Short mmCIF file of C-alpha atoms in Angstrom, two decimals:
data_model
loop_
_atom_site.label_atom_id
_atom_site.label_comp_id
_atom_site.label_asym_id
_atom_site.label_seq_id
_atom_site.Cartn_x
_atom_site.Cartn_y
_atom_site.Cartn_z
CA MET A 7 167.37 178.05 166.90
CA PHE A 8 169.44 175.72 164.77
CA ASP A 9 167.24 176.50 161.72
CA LYS A 10 167.87 180.24 162.20
CA ILE A 11 171.64 179.66 162.44
CA SER A 12 171.48 177.41 159.35
CA GLN A 13 169.61 180.12 157.46
CA VAL A 14 172.20 182.76 158.42
CA LEU A 15 174.98 180.51 157.28
CA GLY A 16 173.06 179.65 154.05
CA LEU A 17 172.48 176.07 155.02
CA LYS A 18 169.13 174.32 154.66
CA PRO A 19 167.97 172.41 157.63
CA ASP A 20 168.06 168.75 156.85
CA THR A 21 164.55 167.86 157.94
CA ALA A 22 164.16 165.23 155.26
CA SER A 23 166.96 163.06 156.55
CA LYS A 24 165.26 162.90 159.98
CA GLU A 25 162.23 161.35 158.35
CA VAL A 26 164.11 158.62 156.38
CA SER A 27 163.24 155.29 157.78
CA GLU A 28 165.71 152.41 157.79
CA LEU A 29 163.27 150.36 155.65
CA HIS A 30 162.95 153.14 153.00
CA LEU A 31 166.70 153.62 152.80
CA ALA A 32 167.44 149.85 152.69
CA THR A 33 164.87 149.30 149.92
CA ALA A 34 166.26 152.16 147.93
CA ALA A 35 169.83 150.85 148.37
CA LEU A 36 168.75 147.44 147.08
CA MET A 37 167.18 149.05 144.02
CA VAL A 38 170.38 151.06 143.53
CA SER A 39 172.42 147.83 143.77
CA VAL A 40 170.28 146.20 141.00
CA SER A 41 170.53 149.29 138.76
CA LYS A 42 174.35 149.54 139.27
CA SER A 43 175.01 145.82 138.89
CA ASP A 44 175.65 146.12 135.15
CA GLU A 45 177.78 149.22 135.86
CA ASN A 46 175.25 151.40 133.98
CA TYR A 47 173.00 153.41 136.38
CA THR A 48 170.59 154.84 133.81
CA ASP A 49 168.25 157.75 134.12
CA GLU A 50 165.36 155.32 133.36
CA GLU A 51 166.37 153.18 136.32
CA ARG A 52 166.64 156.12 138.56
CA GLU A 53 163.20 157.38 137.53
CA VAL A 54 161.67 153.92 138.22
CA LEU A 55 163.49 153.77 141.53
CA ILE A 56 162.06 157.14 142.57
CA LYS A 57 158.63 156.28 141.40
CA ASN A 58 158.78 152.94 143.23
CA LEU A 59 159.68 154.73 146.46
CA GLN A 60 156.86 157.22 145.96
CA ASN A 61 154.25 154.66 145.22
CA HIS A 62 155.31 151.86 147.51
CA PHE A 63 155.87 153.99 150.57
CA SER A 64 153.48 156.89 149.82
CA LEU A 65 156.32 159.42 149.71
CA SER A 66 156.52 162.86 148.04
CA LYS A 67 158.81 163.15 145.06
CA ASP A 68 161.18 165.31 147.05
CA SER A 69 161.47 162.69 149.78
CA ALA A 70 161.81 159.88 147.30
CA VAL A 71 164.64 161.78 145.51
CA HIS A 72 166.35 162.50 148.84
CA ILE A 73 166.15 158.84 149.85
CA ALA A 74 167.45 157.72 146.39
CA ASP A 75 170.46 160.07 146.77
CA LEU A 76 171.18 158.78 150.27
CA ALA A 77 170.83 155.22 149.12
CA LEU A 78 173.34 155.81 146.32
CA GLU A 79 175.85 157.00 148.88
CA ASP A 80 175.09 154.15 151.24
CA GLU A 81 175.22 151.50 148.50
CA ASN A 82 178.65 152.84 147.38
CA ASP A 83 180.01 152.57 150.92
CA ALA A 84 178.41 149.25 151.90
CA PRO A 85 180.70 146.23 152.08
CA SER A 86 177.80 143.89 151.28
CA LEU A 87 174.06 143.65 150.62
CA TYR A 88 173.46 142.04 154.07
CA GLN A 89 172.91 145.27 155.98
CA PHE A 90 170.15 146.23 153.55
CA THR A 91 168.51 142.83 153.36
CA ARG A 92 168.59 142.56 157.16
CA ALA A 93 166.83 145.86 157.54
CA VAL A 94 164.12 144.78 155.11
CA SER A 95 163.71 141.30 156.58
CA LYS A 96 163.27 142.52 160.14
CA GLU A 97 160.49 144.84 159.13
CA LEU A 98 158.54 142.83 156.51
CA ASP A 99 156.80 139.43 156.29
CA ASN A 100 157.38 137.12 153.28
CA GLU A 101 154.61 138.60 151.15
CA GLU A 102 155.89 142.15 151.71
CA ARG A 103 159.50 141.00 150.88
CA GLN A 104 158.12 139.56 147.67
CA GLU A 105 156.85 143.09 146.89
CA ILE A 106 160.40 144.39 147.34
CA ILE A 107 161.55 141.83 144.74
CA ARG A 108 158.86 143.15 142.47
CA LEU A 109 160.36 146.64 142.88
CA LEU A 110 163.81 145.27 142.10
CA TRP A 111 162.51 143.62 138.84
CA GLN A 112 160.86 146.86 137.80
CA VAL A 113 164.18 148.71 138.18
CA ALA A 114 166.00 145.92 136.28
CA PHE A 115 163.55 146.19 133.39
CA ALA A 116 163.49 150.01 133.34
CA ASP A 117 166.29 150.47 130.87
CA GLY A 118 164.76 147.95 128.38
CA HIS A 119 167.58 145.47 128.85
CA LEU A 120 167.93 142.70 131.42
CA ASP A 121 171.42 141.22 131.78
CA ASN A 122 173.03 138.47 133.81
CA PHE A 123 174.39 140.81 136.44
CA GLU A 124 170.82 141.99 137.23
CA LEU A 125 169.51 138.52 137.21
CA ASN A 126 172.27 137.35 139.61
CA ILE A 127 171.91 140.24 142.04
CA ILE A 128 168.17 139.80 142.31
CA ALA A 129 168.70 136.09 142.95
CA LYS A 130 171.21 136.98 145.61
CA ILE A 131 168.98 139.55 147.24
CA GLY A 132 165.97 137.26 147.04
CA GLY A 133 167.94 134.48 148.76
CA LEU A 134 169.00 136.88 151.54
CA LEU A 135 165.46 138.03 151.94
CA GLY A 136 164.18 134.42 152.09
CA VAL A 137 162.07 134.73 148.86
CA SER A 138 162.07 131.45 147.08
CA ALA A 139 163.47 131.02 143.52
CA GLN A 140 159.95 130.03 142.41
CA ASP A 141 158.45 133.26 143.80
CA ARG A 142 161.27 135.36 142.29
CA ILE A 143 160.72 133.87 138.85
CA ARG A 144 156.92 134.19 139.14
CA ILE A 145 157.27 137.89 140.00
CA LYS A 146 159.80 138.39 137.23
CA HIS A 147 157.29 137.02 134.66
CA GLU A 148 154.50 139.26 136.09
CA VAL A 149 156.71 142.36 135.82
CA GLU A 150 158.03 141.30 132.37
CA GLN A 151 154.44 141.13 131.05
CA ILE A 152 153.93 144.79 131.96
CA THR A 153 157.42 145.99 131.06
CA PRO A 154 158.98 143.70 128.37
CA CYS A 155 162.59 144.09 127.48
CA SER A 156 165.42 142.37 125.63
CA GLN A 157 167.83 140.06 127.43
#
């Protein structure tokens, strides 16, 4: 019934938002935070963010784009990173949280430049997720070998 009313009014039913898990949205928001940390949210970073969502969570491109858009809004409105890191921490074990750090490094390296703001926010997020500095650096080097960039 609601779908028919929405069609008459020219509105699309928002079925995609019903399917968005807290984990997907929190992970996307953390990737957005990394990409915006240098105040330069690039197309390359957005592409990697969407591909990461698709690959890591087995999502369609449309779902990943939708989640990325929602995450951008949520990240803009969030007072801190804690709400996102809490959502990730409650769902994932340490090894899985390390994979989230890997996604963050991939976003940071996406534009071919890694700056101190990106380094600092990944360190902060890693700390909130309980991922050790040693593991964060190891993962950074692994990602850097695949996607080198200038610092």
